[in-house]
mmCIF file of C-alpha atoms and ligand atoms in Angstrom:
data_model
loop_
_atom_site.group_PDB
_atom_site.id
_atom_site.type_symbol
_atom_site.label_atom_id
_atom_site.label_comp_id
_atom_site.label_asym_id
_atom_site.label_seq_id
_atom_site.Cartn_x
_atom_site.Cartn_y
_atom_site.Cartn_z
ATOM 1 C CA UNK A 1 -21.839 -24.424 -39.534
ATOM 2 C CA UNK A 2 -22.973 -27.495 -41.722
ATOM 3 C CA UNK A 3 -26.002 -28.977 -40.353
ATOM 4 C CA UNK A 4 -24.916 -32.405 -39.115
ATOM 5 C CA UNK A 5 -27.070 -34.009 -36.618
ATOM 6 C CA UNK A 6 -24.167 -33.459 -34.390
ATOM 7 C CA UNK A 7 -24.266 -29.581 -35.084
ATOM 8 C CA UNK A 8 -28.030 -29.589 -34.702
ATOM 9 C CA UNK A 9 -27.886 -31.306 -31.232
ATOM 10 C CA UNK A 10 -25.481 -28.573 -29.979
ATOM 11 C CA UNK A 11 -27.408 -25.753 -31.554
ATOM 12 C CA UNK A 12 -30.357 -27.230 -29.890
ATOM 13 C CA UNK A 13 -28.607 -27.443 -26.401
ATOM 14 C CA UNK A 14 -27.167 -24.081 -26.863
ATOM 15 C CA UNK A 15 -30.506 -22.423 -27.437
ATOM 16 C CA UNK A 16 -32.087 -24.528 -24.458
ATOM 17 C CA UNK A 17 -29.373 -23.082 -22.188
ATOM 18 C CA UNK A 18 -29.820 -19.728 -23.493
ATOM 19 C CA UNK A 19 -33.287 -19.982 -22.709
ATOM 20 C CA UNK A 20 -32.699 -21.201 -19.287
ATOM 21 C CA UNK A 21 -30.159 -18.634 -18.464
ATOM 22 C CA UNK A 22 -32.249 -15.736 -19.639
ATOM 23 C CA UNK A 23 -35.465 -16.939 -17.457
ATOM 24 C CA UNK A 24 -33.292 -17.908 -14.178
ATOM 25 C CA UNK A 25 -31.170 -14.408 -14.183
ATOM 26 C CA UNK A 26 -33.929 -12.414 -12.784
ATOM 27 C CA UNK A 27 -33.828 -14.719 -9.962
ATOM 28 C CA UNK A 28 -30.370 -14.348 -9.126
ATOM 29 C CA UNK A 29 -29.326 -17.518 -10.534
ATOM 30 C CA UNK A 30 -26.095 -18.353 -12.790
ATOM 31 C CA UNK A 31 -24.766 -21.306 -14.363
ATOM 32 C CA UNK A 32 -21.481 -22.028 -12.870
ATOM 33 C CA UNK A 33 -20.273 -24.024 -15.726
ATOM 34 C CA UNK A 34 -20.043 -20.741 -17.861
ATOM 35 C CA UNK A 35 -17.579 -19.245 -15.539
ATOM 36 C CA UNK A 36 -15.907 -22.021 -13.560
ATOM 37 C CA UNK A 37 -12.384 -21.523 -14.966
ATOM 38 C CA UNK A 38 -12.576 -17.792 -14.745
ATOM 39 C CA UNK A 39 -13.683 -18.112 -10.933
ATOM 40 C CA UNK A 40 -11.333 -20.746 -9.515
ATOM 41 C CA UNK A 41 -8.092 -19.845 -11.509
ATOM 42 C CA UNK A 42 -5.081 -22.187 -11.987
ATOM 43 C CA UNK A 43 -2.886 -19.496 -10.711
ATOM 44 C CA UNK A 44 -3.254 -15.685 -10.063
ATOM 45 C CA UNK A 45 -4.304 -13.406 -13.173
ATOM 46 C CA UNK A 46 -4.374 -9.997 -11.740
ATOM 47 C CA UNK A 47 -6.689 -7.412 -13.350
ATOM 48 C CA UNK A 48 -4.246 -4.924 -11.865
ATOM 49 C CA UNK A 49 -1.425 -3.740 -14.305
ATOM 50 C CA UNK A 50 1.993 -2.895 -13.726
ATOM 51 C CA UNK A 51 1.987 0.898 -13.676
ATOM 52 C CA UNK A 52 4.461 3.808 -12.719
ATOM 53 C CA UNK A 53 3.691 7.017 -11.535
ATOM 54 C CA UNK A 54 6.570 9.846 -12.126
ATOM 55 C CA UNK A 55 6.853 11.867 -9.058
ATOM 56 C CA UNK A 56 7.354 15.163 -10.844
ATOM 57 C CA UNK A 57 4.347 14.907 -12.988
ATOM 58 C CA UNK A 58 1.974 13.753 -10.020
ATOM 59 C CA UNK A 59 3.477 16.507 -7.751
ATOM 60 C CA UNK A 60 2.357 19.073 -10.509
ATOM 61 C CA UNK A 61 -1.165 18.015 -10.478
ATOM 62 C CA UNK A 62 -1.128 17.954 -6.581
ATOM 63 C CA UNK A 63 0.203 21.444 -6.353
ATOM 64 C CA UNK A 64 -2.484 22.712 -8.668
ATOM 65 C CA UNK A 65 -5.015 20.884 -6.604
ATOM 66 C CA UNK A 66 -3.342 22.844 -3.700
ATOM 67 C CA UNK A 67 -4.296 26.111 -5.574
ATOM 68 C CA UNK A 68 -7.809 25.351 -5.773
ATOM 69 C CA UNK A 69 -8.761 23.535 -2.762
ATOM 70 C CA UNK A 70 -7.802 23.816 1.054
ATOM 71 C CA UNK A 71 -7.034 20.732 3.093
ATOM 72 C CA UNK A 72 -9.672 21.577 5.563
ATOM 73 C CA UNK A 73 -12.365 21.957 2.501
ATOM 74 C CA UNK A 74 -11.088 18.786 0.989
ATOM 75 C CA UNK A 75 -10.999 16.914 4.339
ATOM 76 C CA UNK A 76 -7.908 14.857 3.004
ATOM 77 C CA UNK A 77 -6.180 16.645 -0.220
ATOM 78 C CA UNK A 78 -5.308 13.562 -2.188
ATOM 79 C CA UNK A 79 -4.622 12.330 -5.352
ATOM 80 C CA UNK A 80 -5.579 8.783 -5.599
ATOM 81 C CA UNK A 81 -3.244 6.630 -7.620
ATOM 82 C CA UNK A 82 -5.723 4.282 -9.277
ATOM 83 C CA UNK A 83 -4.640 1.341 -11.210
ATOM 84 C CA UNK A 84 -5.638 1.471 -14.952
ATOM 85 C CA UNK A 85 -6.681 -2.179 -14.695
ATOM 86 C CA UNK A 86 -8.961 -1.405 -11.769
ATOM 87 C CA UNK A 87 -10.803 1.592 -13.222
ATOM 88 C CA UNK A 88 -13.636 3.048 -10.917
ATOM 89 C CA UNK A 89 -12.410 1.161 -7.749
ATOM 90 C CA UNK A 90 -9.941 3.624 -6.381
ATOM 91 C CA UNK A 91 -7.574 0.750 -5.874
ATOM 92 C CA UNK A 92 -3.803 0.283 -6.609
ATOM 93 C CA UNK A 93 -3.915 -3.564 -6.299
ATOM 94 C CA UNK A 94 -7.426 -5.265 -5.727
ATOM 95 C CA UNK A 95 -6.792 -5.239 -1.991
ATOM 96 C CA UNK A 96 -4.845 -1.843 -1.336
ATOM 97 C CA UNK A 97 -5.201 1.875 -2.004
ATOM 98 C CA UNK A 98 -2.730 4.641 -2.681
ATOM 99 C CA UNK A 99 -2.615 8.442 -2.774
ATOM 100 C CA UNK A 100 -0.500 11.352 -2.631
ATOM 101 C CA UNK A 101 -1.411 13.541 0.070
ATOM 102 C CA UNK A 102 -0.559 17.579 0.291
ATOM 103 C CA UNK A 103 -0.506 19.650 3.317
ATOM 104 C CA UNK A 104 0.499 23.289 2.575
ATOM 105 C CA UNK A 105 1.798 25.499 5.399
ATOM 106 C CA UNK A 106 -0.347 26.528 8.029
ATOM 107 C CA UNK A 107 -3.085 23.661 6.918
ATOM 108 C CA UNK A 108 -4.697 20.924 9.134
ATOM 109 C CA UNK A 109 -6.258 17.806 7.872
ATOM 110 C CA UNK A 110 -9.340 17.510 10.258
ATOM 111 C CA UNK A 111 -9.274 14.448 13.042
ATOM 112 C CA UNK A 112 -11.293 11.375 12.202
ATOM 113 C CA UNK A 113 -11.155 7.677 12.511
ATOM 114 C CA UNK A 114 -12.063 5.032 10.548
ATOM 115 C CA UNK A 115 -12.032 1.089 10.486
ATOM 116 C CA UNK A 116 -9.122 1.476 7.468
ATOM 117 C CA UNK A 117 -5.920 0.856 8.394
ATOM 118 C CA UNK A 118 -3.234 3.488 7.028
ATOM 119 C CA UNK A 119 0.610 4.029 6.789
ATOM 120 C CA UNK A 120 2.110 7.472 5.278
ATOM 121 C CA UNK A 121 5.366 7.246 3.762
ATOM 122 C CA UNK A 122 6.955 10.900 3.648
ATOM 123 C CA UNK A 123 7.910 11.974 -0.036
ATOM 124 C CA UNK A 124 9.138 15.519 0.804
ATOM 125 C CA UNK A 125 8.896 18.280 3.382
ATOM 126 C CA UNK A 126 10.015 18.230 6.649
ATOM 127 C CA UNK A 127 8.521 19.078 10.288
ATOM 128 C CA UNK A 128 4.744 18.515 9.649
ATOM 129 C CA UNK A 129 3.028 16.302 11.986
ATOM 130 C CA UNK A 130 0.485 13.352 12.075
ATOM 131 C CA UNK A 131 -1.090 13.064 15.493
ATOM 132 C CA UNK A 132 -2.505 9.652 16.635
ATOM 133 C CA UNK A 133 -4.757 9.761 19.593
ATOM 134 C CA UNK A 134 -3.324 13.163 20.392
ATOM 135 C CA UNK A 135 0.235 12.126 20.150
ATOM 136 C CA UNK A 136 2.372 13.984 17.383
ATOM 137 C CA UNK A 137 5.014 12.280 14.951
ATOM 138 C CA UNK A 138 7.098 14.948 13.545
ATOM 139 C CA UNK A 139 7.500 13.630 9.977
ATOM 140 C CA UNK A 140 10.762 13.773 8.131
ATOM 141 C CA UNK A 141 11.576 12.554 4.381
ATOM 142 C CA UNK A 142 11.212 8.825 4.190
ATOM 143 C CA UNK A 143 9.711 8.214 7.488
ATOM 144 C CA UNK A 144 7.069 5.586 7.877
ATOM 145 C CA UNK A 145 3.972 6.577 9.970
ATOM 146 C CA UNK A 146 0.975 4.416 10.951
ATOM 147 C CA UNK A 147 -2.361 5.433 11.641
ATOM 148 C CA UNK A 148 -3.956 2.042 12.496
ATOM 149 C CA UNK A 149 -7.953 1.178 12.446
ATOM 150 C CA UNK A 150 -9.926 2.895 15.025
ATOM 151 C CA UNK A 151 -7.688 5.374 16.163
ATOM 152 C CA UNK A 152 -8.006 9.023 15.857
ATOM 153 C CA UNK A 153 -5.693 11.103 13.572
ATOM 154 C CA UNK A 154 -5.145 14.488 12.041
ATOM 155 C CA UNK A 155 -2.420 15.954 10.157
ATOM 156 C CA UNK A 156 -0.898 19.578 10.439
ATOM 157 C CA UNK A 157 1.616 21.656 8.813
ATOM 158 C CA UNK A 158 3.104 24.498 11.050
ATOM 159 C CA UNK A 159 6.326 24.640 8.723
ATOM 160 C CA UNK A 160 6.764 26.955 5.749
ATOM 161 C CA UNK A 161 7.416 24.095 3.286
ATOM 162 C CA UNK A 162 4.621 22.021 1.731
ATOM 163 C CA UNK A 163 4.615 18.470 2.861
ATOM 164 C CA UNK A 164 3.798 15.530 0.832
ATOM 165 C CA UNK A 165 3.417 12.060 1.600
ATOM 166 C CA UNK A 166 2.079 8.844 0.203
ATOM 167 C CA UNK A 167 -0.956 7.234 1.917
ATOM 168 C CA UNK A 168 -1.185 3.486 1.771
ATOM 169 C CA UNK A 169 -4.599 2.009 2.929
ATOM 170 C CA UNK A 170 -6.552 -0.994 3.055
ATOM 171 C CA UNK A 171 -9.836 0.628 1.704
ATOM 172 C CA UNK A 172 -10.536 -1.967 -0.894
ATOM 173 C CA UNK A 173 -10.011 -4.970 1.769
ATOM 174 C CA UNK A 174 -12.433 -3.175 4.197
ATOM 175 C CA UNK A 175 -14.729 -2.730 1.274
ATOM 176 C CA UNK A 176 -14.649 -6.351 0.607
ATOM 177 C CA UNK A 177 -16.096 -7.182 4.013
ATOM 178 C CA UNK A 178 -18.374 -4.396 3.872
ATOM 179 C CA UNK A 179 -17.019 -3.212 7.076
ATOM 180 C CA UNK A 180 -16.457 0.692 6.830
ATOM 181 C CA UNK A 181 -17.161 2.514 9.940
ATOM 182 C CA UNK A 182 -15.883 6.389 9.994
ATOM 183 C CA UNK A 183 -16.224 9.118 12.418
ATOM 184 C CA UNK A 184 -15.126 12.723 12.535
ATOM 185 C CA UNK A 185 -14.045 14.369 15.798
ATOM 186 C CA UNK A 186 -16.014 17.499 16.610
ATOM 187 C CA UNK A 187 -12.736 19.666 16.835
ATOM 188 C CA UNK A 188 -10.151 19.876 13.892
ATOM 189 C CA UNK A 189 -7.386 18.594 16.028
ATOM 190 C CA UNK A 190 -7.396 15.974 18.832
ATOM 191 C CA UNK A 191 -6.376 17.649 22.220
ATOM 192 C CA UNK A 192 -2.629 16.880 22.514
ATOM 193 C CA UNK A 193 -2.227 13.922 25.008
ATOM 194 C CA UNK A 194 1.414 13.282 25.526
ATOM 195 C CA UNK A 195 4.577 14.976 24.086
ATOM 196 C CA UNK A 196 5.335 14.418 20.455
ATOM 197 C CA UNK A 197 7.939 11.192 20.174
ATOM 198 C CA UNK A 198 6.753 9.586 23.467
ATOM 199 C CA UNK A 199 5.918 6.502 21.896
ATOM 200 C CA UNK A 200 8.859 6.372 20.034
ATOM 201 C CA UNK A 201 10.991 6.866 23.264
ATOM 202 C CA UNK A 202 9.309 3.971 25.032
ATOM 203 C CA UNK A 203 8.876 1.278 21.976
ATOM 204 C CA UNK A 204 11.312 2.698 19.250
ATOM 205 C CA UNK A 205 14.628 0.982 20.721
ATOM 206 C CA UNK A 206 14.075 -2.622 21.039
ATOM 207 C CA UNK A 207 12.760 -1.752 24.705
ATOM 208 C CA UNK A 208 9.331 -1.435 26.165
ATOM 209 C CA UNK A 209 8.185 0.077 29.447
ATOM 210 C CA UNK A 210 8.855 -2.473 32.339
ATOM 211 C CA UNK A 211 5.432 -1.658 33.599
ATOM 212 C CA UNK A 212 2.497 -0.052 31.932
ATOM 213 C CA UNK A 213 1.701 3.579 33.138
ATOM 214 C CA UNK A 214 -1.021 6.115 32.780
ATOM 215 C CA UNK A 215 0.925 7.785 30.258
ATOM 216 C CA UNK A 216 1.472 4.544 28.387
ATOM 217 C CA UNK A 217 -1.650 5.363 26.058
ATOM 218 C CA UNK A 218 -0.876 3.230 23.139
ATOM 219 C CA UNK A 219 -2.850 -0.051 22.559
ATOM 220 C CA UNK A 220 -1.011 -2.933 23.975
ATOM 221 C CA UNK A 221 -0.963 -4.899 21.134
ATOM 222 C CA UNK A 222 0.111 -1.926 18.657
ATOM 223 C CA UNK A 223 2.025 0.571 20.590
ATOM 224 C CA UNK A 224 4.830 1.988 17.774
ATOM 225 C CA UNK A 225 3.488 4.299 15.064
ATOM 226 C CA UNK A 226 6.669 5.956 13.858
ATOM 227 C CA UNK A 227 9.377 4.475 11.874
ATOM 228 C CA UNK A 228 12.117 7.024 10.999
ATOM 229 C CA UNK A 229 14.161 7.091 8.101
ATOM 230 C CA UNK A 230 16.939 8.306 10.606
ATOM 231 C CA UNK A 231 16.851 4.707 11.941
ATOM 232 C CA UNK A 232 16.173 2.333 9.223
ATOM 233 C CA UNK A 233 18.333 3.823 6.519
ATOM 234 C CA UNK A 234 21.648 3.405 8.482
ATOM 235 C CA UNK A 235 20.332 -0.136 9.699
ATOM 236 C CA UNK A 236 20.038 -0.965 5.919
ATOM 237 C CA UNK A 237 23.110 0.500 5.140
ATOM 238 C CA UNK A 238 25.178 -1.539 7.804
ATOM 239 C CA UNK A 239 23.463 -4.514 6.800
ATOM 240 C CA UNK A 240 24.485 -3.913 3.083
ATOM 241 C CA UNK A 241 28.178 -3.762 4.423
ATOM 242 C CA UNK A 242 28.416 -7.130 6.195
ATOM 243 C CA UNK A 243 25.525 -9.613 5.031
ATOM 244 C CA UNK A 244 25.306 -11.659 2.106
ATOM 245 C CA UNK A 245 22.838 -10.285 -0.469
ATOM 246 C CA UNK A 246 19.626 -12.098 -0.928
ATOM 247 C CA UNK A 247 19.493 -12.822 -4.884
ATOM 248 C CA UNK A 248 15.820 -12.065 -5.207
ATOM 249 C CA UNK A 249 15.391 -9.278 -3.175
ATOM 250 C CA UNK A 250 18.570 -7.265 -2.336
ATOM 251 C CA UNK A 251 19.289 -6.319 1.205
ATOM 252 C CA UNK A 252 15.807 -6.230 2.629
ATOM 253 C CA UNK A 253 14.476 -5.313 6.015
ATOM 254 C CA UNK A 254 10.810 -5.593 7.090
ATOM 255 C CA UNK A 255 9.200 -2.976 9.489
ATOM 256 C CA UNK A 256 7.817 -5.015 12.544
ATOM 257 C CA UNK A 257 5.355 -4.514 15.303
ATOM 258 C CA UNK A 258 7.668 -4.406 18.424
ATOM 259 C CA UNK A 259 4.805 -6.258 20.448
ATOM 260 C CA UNK A 260 4.676 -9.394 18.646
ATOM 261 C CA UNK A 261 7.139 -9.274 15.959
ATOM 262 C CA UNK A 262 4.345 -9.455 13.275
ATOM 263 C CA UNK A 263 3.853 -6.923 10.377
ATOM 264 C CA UNK A 264 3.135 -3.313 11.069
ATOM 265 C CA UNK A 265 -0.731 -3.252 10.389
ATOM 266 C CA UNK A 266 -3.315 -6.237 10.603
ATOM 267 C CA UNK A 267 -3.761 -5.987 6.755
ATOM 268 C CA UNK A 268 -0.527 -4.372 5.601
ATOM 269 C CA UNK A 269 3.137 -5.270 5.684
ATOM 270 C CA UNK A 270 5.976 -3.054 4.778
ATOM 271 C CA UNK A 271 9.751 -3.348 4.064
ATOM 272 C CA UNK A 272 12.727 -1.571 2.623
ATOM 273 C CA UNK A 273 15.375 -2.491 0.306
ATOM 274 C CA UNK A 274 18.980 -1.708 -0.787
ATOM 275 C CA UNK A 275 19.989 -3.053 -4.387
ATOM 276 C CA UNK A 276 24.050 -2.044 -4.920
ATOM 277 C CA UNK A 277 24.788 -0.234 -8.187
ATOM 278 C CA UNK A 278 24.711 -2.673 -11.137
ATOM 279 C CA UNK A 279 22.987 -5.502 -8.965
ATOM 280 C CA UNK A 280 20.254 -7.346 -10.937
ATOM 281 C CA UNK A 281 18.035 -9.294 -8.735
ATOM 282 C CA UNK A 282 16.684 -12.886 -9.823
ATOM 283 C CA UNK A 283 13.285 -13.431 -11.036
ATOM 284 C CA UNK A 284 10.582 -13.517 -8.355
ATOM 285 C CA UNK A 285 6.722 -13.553 -8.265
ATOM 286 C CA UNK A 286 4.578 -13.502 -5.166
ATOM 287 C CA UNK A 287 0.862 -13.254 -4.240
ATOM 288 C CA UNK A 288 1.083 -9.954 -2.725
ATOM 289 C CA UNK A 289 0.943 -7.163 -5.232
ATOM 290 C CA UNK A 290 3.163 -4.602 -3.943
ATOM 291 C CA UNK A 291 3.497 -0.730 -4.125
ATOM 292 C CA UNK A 292 7.154 0.426 -4.289
ATOM 293 C CA UNK A 293 8.418 4.123 -3.628
ATOM 294 C CA UNK A 294 12.084 4.827 -5.022
ATOM 295 C CA UNK A 295 13.717 6.254 -2.189
ATOM 296 C CA UNK A 296 16.930 6.791 -4.117
ATOM 297 C CA UNK A 297 18.759 5.772 -7.200
ATOM 298 C CA UNK A 298 18.010 4.889 -10.918
ATOM 299 C CA UNK A 299 16.749 1.447 -11.706
ATOM 300 C CA UNK A 300 14.857 -0.532 -14.235
ATOM 301 C CA UNK A 301 12.193 -2.952 -13.416
ATOM 302 C CA UNK A 302 12.103 -5.788 -15.958
ATOM 303 C CA UNK A 303 8.697 -7.494 -16.359
ATOM 304 C CA UNK A 304 8.977 -9.828 -19.327
ATOM 305 C CA UNK A 305 9.369 -7.819 -22.321
ATOM 306 C CA UNK A 306 8.270 -4.512 -20.552
ATOM 307 C CA UNK A 307 10.891 -2.317 -18.973
ATOM 308 C CA UNK A 308 9.962 0.386 -16.689
ATOM 309 C CA UNK A 309 12.402 3.028 -15.637
ATOM 310 C CA UNK A 310 12.635 4.208 -12.174
ATOM 311 C CA UNK A 311 13.994 7.386 -10.489
ATOM 312 C CA UNK A 312 13.809 9.007 -7.155
ATOM 313 C CA UNK A 313 10.293 9.260 -5.486
ATOM 314 C CA UNK A 314 8.797 7.490 -8.485
ATOM 315 C CA UNK A 315 5.847 5.025 -7.369
ATOM 316 C CA UNK A 316 5.470 1.715 -9.114
ATOM 317 C CA UNK A 317 3.187 -1.273 -8.326
ATOM 318 C CA UNK A 318 3.663 -4.908 -9.391
ATOM 319 C CA UNK A 319 0.504 -6.765 -9.637
ATOM 320 C CA UNK A 320 0.276 -10.317 -7.862
ATOM 321 C CA UNK A 321 2.025 -13.226 -9.365
ATOM 322 C CA UNK A 322 3.965 -10.949 -11.931
ATOM 323 C CA UNK A 323 7.661 -12.457 -12.392
ATOM 324 C CA UNK A 324 9.755 -9.461 -12.070
ATOM 325 C CA UNK A 325 13.512 -8.405 -11.638
ATOM 326 C CA UNK A 326 15.064 -5.174 -10.590
ATOM 327 C CA UNK A 327 18.244 -3.623 -12.089
ATOM 328 C CA UNK A 328 19.965 -1.029 -10.332
ATOM 329 C CA UNK A 329 21.867 1.546 -12.288
ATOM 330 C CA UNK A 330 23.211 3.269 -9.189
ATOM 331 C CA UNK A 331 22.699 2.108 -5.782
ATOM 332 C CA UNK A 332 18.859 2.056 -5.160
ATOM 333 C CA UNK A 333 16.699 2.234 -2.066
ATOM 334 C CA UNK A 334 13.216 0.980 -2.165
ATOM 335 C CA UNK A 335 10.080 1.094 0.112
ATOM 336 C CA UNK A 336 7.332 -1.494 -0.402
ATOM 337 C CA UNK A 337 4.098 -2.193 1.096
ATOM 338 C CA UNK A 338 1.639 -5.045 0.121
ATOM 339 C CA UNK A 339 -1.300 -7.197 1.839
ATOM 340 C CA UNK A 340 1.210 -10.028 2.769
ATOM 341 C CA UNK A 341 -0.075 -9.499 6.244
ATOM 342 C CA UNK A 342 -3.828 -10.117 5.312
ATOM 343 C CA UNK A 343 -2.863 -13.080 3.112
ATOM 344 C CA UNK A 344 -0.708 -14.514 5.692
ATOM 345 C CA UNK A 345 -3.714 -14.726 8.149
ATOM 346 C CA UNK A 346 -5.629 -16.260 5.537
ATOM 347 C CA UNK A 347 -3.168 -18.812 4.432
ATOM 348 C CA UNK A 348 -3.124 -17.577 1.103
ATOM 349 C CA UNK A 349 0.480 -16.342 0.641
ATOM 350 C CA UNK A 350 2.783 -17.850 -1.757
ATOM 351 C CA UNK A 351 6.125 -16.695 -3.659
ATOM 352 C CA UNK A 352 8.154 -18.357 -6.216
ATOM 353 C CA UNK A 353 11.944 -17.465 -6.422
ATOM 354 C CA UNK A 354 13.028 -18.638 -9.759
HETATM 355 O O1 LIG B 401 -5.807 10.335 6.003
HETATM 356 O O2 LIG B 401 -7.369 9.233 6.871
HETATM 357 O O3 LIG B 401 -5.842 8.986 1.084
HETATM 358 O O4 LIG B 401 -9.136 8.243 5.404
HETATM 359 C C1 LIG B 401 -7.559 8.136 1.928
HETATM 360 C C2 LIG B 401 -8.797 8.113 2.878
HETATM 361 C C3 LIG B 401 -6.194 9.288 3.465
HETATM 362 C C4 LIG B 401 -6.660 9.508 6.038
HETATM 363 C C5 LIG B 401 -6.497 8.935 2.371
HETATM 364 C C6 LIG B 401 -8.320 8.552 4.375
HETATM 365 C C7 LIG B 401 -7.196 9.184 4.478
#
């Protein structure tokens, strides 16, 4: 740098500032003017990356883990799907967690409860259960099962097939608020309280008990915890046969809490989509970074110059505010979950449909 008076002045200011920073840093003080634009962004710039986990590959690692460690010993035998842009955070988006859990025949995942909300989306296997406060939901492929915050849950597999499901939790959200509490029940499985499927019968058909009864054990505000593929898949199919298609989403249905019409969990929203063969969605971006599972079909996810190929049971994450399009090669069914429920409560949610 040439030594003009102006430069000398700037160098002087810089060295005075550096001195100031060095002396105040140990006191827990930092200059906002050095980081303002990285703190208050003009629009979201997620540290998360778009990323795909190919199911066959993940499954191999998970089965290897199954040979080495029991579900009982691991407490939860899960491979965390960590976003490469969020290294060390066990997060798939800044607010959400995803993992693939394996339960082998005869195994149990011991009973516990915690302040984190969880959803389970079944990838393969048929007939293992999740029990919520002692009520079993018998799980079939592509069923959605909830274990909301504070409710006892254990999992077991009394079938002769391995059972694999995706765990979607709000672990990073709870960590943000420093509000994690967890406890284990002193027995592996919660005593059975009502017959399997009891709540589904009461609340799963657009109906509810006329009068709460002693057998009605679910919390009043959050009764239903099992959303079956056998129910949602025909609903989506019927919708595809009759309704105009949404150019940005395809045919899309959101899972609801029947008690209030709101999202399924206080922090997590979930939905399913059907994209007819050859359909290309119009570009869209939203602030809720979303995790998708391909239920069926072959599709491409187009993100600017990047193209991600998707096949059955693959998991893919699209970070906040990333413009994207789906192009389906064959009829494609997607399951997606995001933190939209949280963002709506905090008045943060935005989307832009191009
Ligand atoms: O089943 O409760 O993948 O607590 C991570 C944390 C599953 C669970 C996970 C958990 C669980």
